[in-house]
Tab-separated table of C-alpha atoms and ligand atoms in Angstrom:
chain	number	residue	atom	x	y	z
L	209	UNK	CA	-18.287	114.843	-125.639
L	210	UNK	CA	-16.246	111.915	-124.348
L	211	UNK	CA	-12.543	112.210	-125.111
L	212	UNK	CA	-10.891	109.815	-127.507
L	213	UNK	CA	-8.989	107.294	-125.411
L	214	UNK	CA	-5.932	105.295	-126.525
L	215	UNK	CA	-8.235	102.266	-126.651
L	216	UNK	CA	-10.504	103.990	-129.155
L	217	UNK	CA	-7.538	105.126	-131.224
L	218	UNK	CA	-6.237	101.542	-131.281
L	219	UNK	CA	-9.690	100.347	-132.351
L	220	UNK	CA	-9.692	102.859	-135.206
L	221	UNK	CA	-6.241	101.653	-136.324
L	222	UNK	CA	-7.402	98.035	-136.150
L	223	UNK	CA	-10.435	98.858	-138.229
L	224	UNK	CA	-8.341	100.661	-140.847
L	225	UNK	CA	-6.067	97.606	-141.122
L	226	UNK	CA	-9.098	95.303	-141.410
L	227	UNK	CA	-10.609	97.526	-144.095
L	228	UNK	CA	-7.359	97.609	-146.071
L	229	UNK	CA	-6.944	93.831	-145.811
L	230	UNK	CA	-10.471	93.149	-147.010
L	231	UNK	CA	-9.937	95.224	-149.220
L	232	UNK	CA	-12.712	97.740	-148.741
L	233	UNK	CA	-13.200	101.502	-148.772
L	234	UNK	CA	-15.106	101.749	-145.508
L	235	UNK	CA	-15.884	99.932	-142.291
L	236	UNK	CA	-18.141	100.678	-139.338
L	237	UNK	CA	-17.458	99.398	-135.806
L	238	UNK	CA	-20.754	97.422	-135.568
L	239	UNK	CA	-19.572	95.366	-138.576
L	240	UNK	CA	-16.816	93.888	-136.436
L	241	UNK	CA	-19.165	93.471	-133.476
L	242	UNK	CA	-18.131	96.626	-131.617
L	243	UNK	CA	-21.056	98.831	-130.664
L	244	UNK	CA	-19.270	102.172	-130.988
L	245	UNK	CA	-20.184	105.088	-133.231
L	246	UNK	CA	-16.942	104.874	-135.189
L	247	UNK	CA	-16.353	104.545	-138.922
L	248	UNK	CA	-13.197	104.411	-141.005
L	249	UNK	CA	-12.876	104.972	-144.734
L	250	UNK	CA	-10.465	105.559	-147.553
L	251	UNK	CA	-11.891	106.319	-150.969
L	252	UNK	CA	-8.650	107.374	-152.625
L	253	UNK	CA	-8.092	105.938	-156.092
L	254	UNK	CA	-5.775	102.941	-156.496
L	255	UNK	CA	-3.008	105.076	-157.998
L	256	UNK	CA	-3.174	107.630	-155.161
L	257	UNK	CA	-1.483	107.411	-151.757
L	258	UNK	CA	-3.790	105.867	-149.175
L	259	UNK	CA	-5.446	108.431	-146.896
L	260	UNK	CA	-7.529	106.535	-144.345
L	261	UNK	CA	-9.653	108.563	-141.951
L	262	UNK	CA	-11.449	107.638	-138.721
L	263	UNK	CA	-14.626	109.466	-137.706
L	264	UNK	CA	-16.067	109.219	-134.200
L	265	UNK	CA	-19.748	110.073	-133.741
L	266	UNK	CA	-20.225	111.106	-137.378
L	267	UNK	CA	-23.483	112.940	-138.112
L	268	UNK	CA	-24.741	114.186	-141.462
L	269	UNK	CA	-25.677	117.832	-140.880
L	270	UNK	CA	-26.432	118.752	-144.486
L	271	UNK	CA	-27.106	116.815	-147.662
L	272	UNK	CA	-27.442	118.115	-151.209
L	273	UNK	CA	-30.638	117.878	-153.219
L	274	UNK	CA	-28.552	116.598	-156.108
L	275	UNK	CA	-28.353	112.835	-156.107
L	276	UNK	CA	-25.725	110.353	-157.211
L	277	UNK	CA	-25.999	106.664	-158.001
L	278	UNK	CA	-23.129	104.303	-157.297
L	279	UNK	CA	-22.874	100.570	-157.327
L	280	UNK	CA	-22.392	99.736	-153.655
L	281	UNK	CA	-20.975	96.698	-151.997
L	282	UNK	CA	-20.494	95.899	-148.350
L	283	UNK	CA	-18.045	93.798	-146.378
L	284	UNK	CA	-21.056	92.504	-144.419
L	285	UNK	CA	-22.770	91.288	-147.591
L	286	UNK	CA	-19.995	89.627	-149.594
L	287	UNK	CA	-20.046	89.602	-153.368
L	288	UNK	CA	-23.260	91.607	-153.727
L	289	UNK	CA	-23.219	94.876	-155.618
L	290	UNK	CA	-26.302	96.978	-156.271
L	291	UNK	CA	-26.919	100.525	-157.441
L	292	UNK	CA	-28.030	102.876	-154.660
L	293	UNK	CA	-29.056	106.517	-155.073
L	294	UNK	CA	-28.086	108.959	-152.319
L	295	UNK	CA	-27.422	112.687	-151.902
L	296	UNK	CA	-24.376	113.572	-154.029
L	297	UNK	CA	-22.780	115.767	-151.350
L	298	UNK	CA	-22.973	115.838	-147.568
L	299	UNK	CA	-21.496	117.767	-144.669
L	300	UNK	CA	-20.573	115.614	-141.707
L	301	UNK	CA	-19.621	116.600	-138.163
L	302	UNK	CA	-17.440	114.204	-136.202
L	303	UNK	CA	-14.637	113.911	-133.667
L	304	UNK	CA	-11.249	112.996	-135.107
L	305	UNK	CA	-8.644	110.707	-133.517
L	306	UNK	CA	-7.042	113.607	-131.635
L	307	UNK	CA	-10.381	114.473	-130.041
L	308	UNK	CA	-10.912	117.531	-132.240
L	309	UNK	CA	-14.477	118.389	-133.280
L	310	UNK	CA	-14.506	118.669	-137.086
L	311	UNK	CA	-16.816	119.277	-140.005
L	312	UNK	CA	-16.047	117.960	-143.485
L	313	UNK	CA	-17.697	118.311	-146.872
L	314	UNK	CA	-17.770	115.120	-148.898
L	315	UNK	CA	-18.627	114.523	-152.524
L	316	UNK	CA	-18.191	111.754	-155.099
L	317	UNK	CA	-17.320	108.341	-153.767
L	318	UNK	CA	-16.505	109.792	-150.315
L	319	UNK	CA	-20.073	111.108	-149.934
L	320	UNK	CA	-21.570	107.730	-150.807
L	321	UNK	CA	-19.142	105.881	-148.546
L	322	UNK	CA	-19.651	108.108	-145.498
L	323	UNK	CA	-23.440	107.760	-145.793
L	324	UNK	CA	-23.177	103.983	-146.229
L	325	UNK	CA	-20.965	103.690	-143.122
L	326	UNK	CA	-23.104	106.024	-140.966
L	327	UNK	CA	-26.065	103.839	-141.960
L	328	UNK	CA	-24.285	100.892	-140.346
L	329	UNK	CA	-24.217	102.813	-137.042
L	330	UNK	CA	-27.986	103.093	-137.331
L	331	UNK	CA	-28.484	99.466	-138.282
L	332	UNK	CA	-29.274	100.183	-141.928
L	333	UNK	CA	-27.727	98.191	-144.775
L	334	UNK	CA	-27.592	99.360	-148.379
L	335	UNK	CA	-29.931	96.529	-149.359
L	336	UNK	CA	-32.615	98.261	-147.270
L	337	UNK	CA	-32.809	100.845	-150.090
L	338	UNK	CA	-33.582	98.221	-152.715
L	339	UNK	CA	-36.969	96.953	-153.762
L	340	UNK	CA	-38.556	94.161	-151.724
L	341	UNK	CA	-38.013	91.688	-154.529
L	342	UNK	CA	-34.309	92.477	-154.891
L	343	UNK	CA	-33.800	92.374	-151.142
L	344	UNK	CA	-35.502	88.987	-150.877
L	345	UNK	CA	-33.256	87.721	-153.668
L	346	UNK	CA	-30.109	88.900	-151.891
L	347	UNK	CA	-31.080	87.583	-148.445
L	348	UNK	CA	-31.953	84.265	-150.121
L	349	UNK	CA	-28.509	84.147	-151.733
L	350	UNK	CA	-26.854	85.043	-148.412
L	351	UNK	CA	-28.672	82.242	-146.597
L	352	UNK	CA	-27.528	79.806	-149.262
L	353	UNK	CA	-23.957	81.108	-148.963
L	354	UNK	CA	-24.026	80.683	-145.178
L	355	UNK	CA	-25.288	77.112	-145.531
L	356	UNK	CA	-22.537	76.315	-148.038
L	357	UNK	CA	-19.949	77.799	-145.694
L	358	UNK	CA	-21.347	75.801	-142.762
L	359	UNK	CA	-21.014	72.633	-144.801
L	360	UNK	CA	-17.476	73.350	-145.922
M	684	LIG	ZN1	-21.258	98.265	-145.499
């Protein structure tokens, strides 16, 4: 296991700031063009103190049979929200910013978020879980949006 360098810690801090600015509840390094297995997230409620976390090399080692459906959005697919069903609880192993190997149990919004972000590391977007028709609709809308932006 490679140790967590100052550079990686700085990257994690940058990503947390980017996520908070967006604002979003999660961000994966590939979303900002960095091919590292690093995700950050903070699923605390608006009236709670922020508690951002950074997970290096996160891996789902257990997922519950019980499922949960949340409306998901993604900073990579602006203004699109669709319901996605995933395991309701997961256990994830990862390395934290101090280089410590950890295992965490996530449920609720945190479970959905950590799975969504780990998907990014594997090149999967939440729209990949939708039906072909819905996906075609969304990619069509995104293309249109890009064209409009290019014209602006
Ligand atoms: Zn996303």
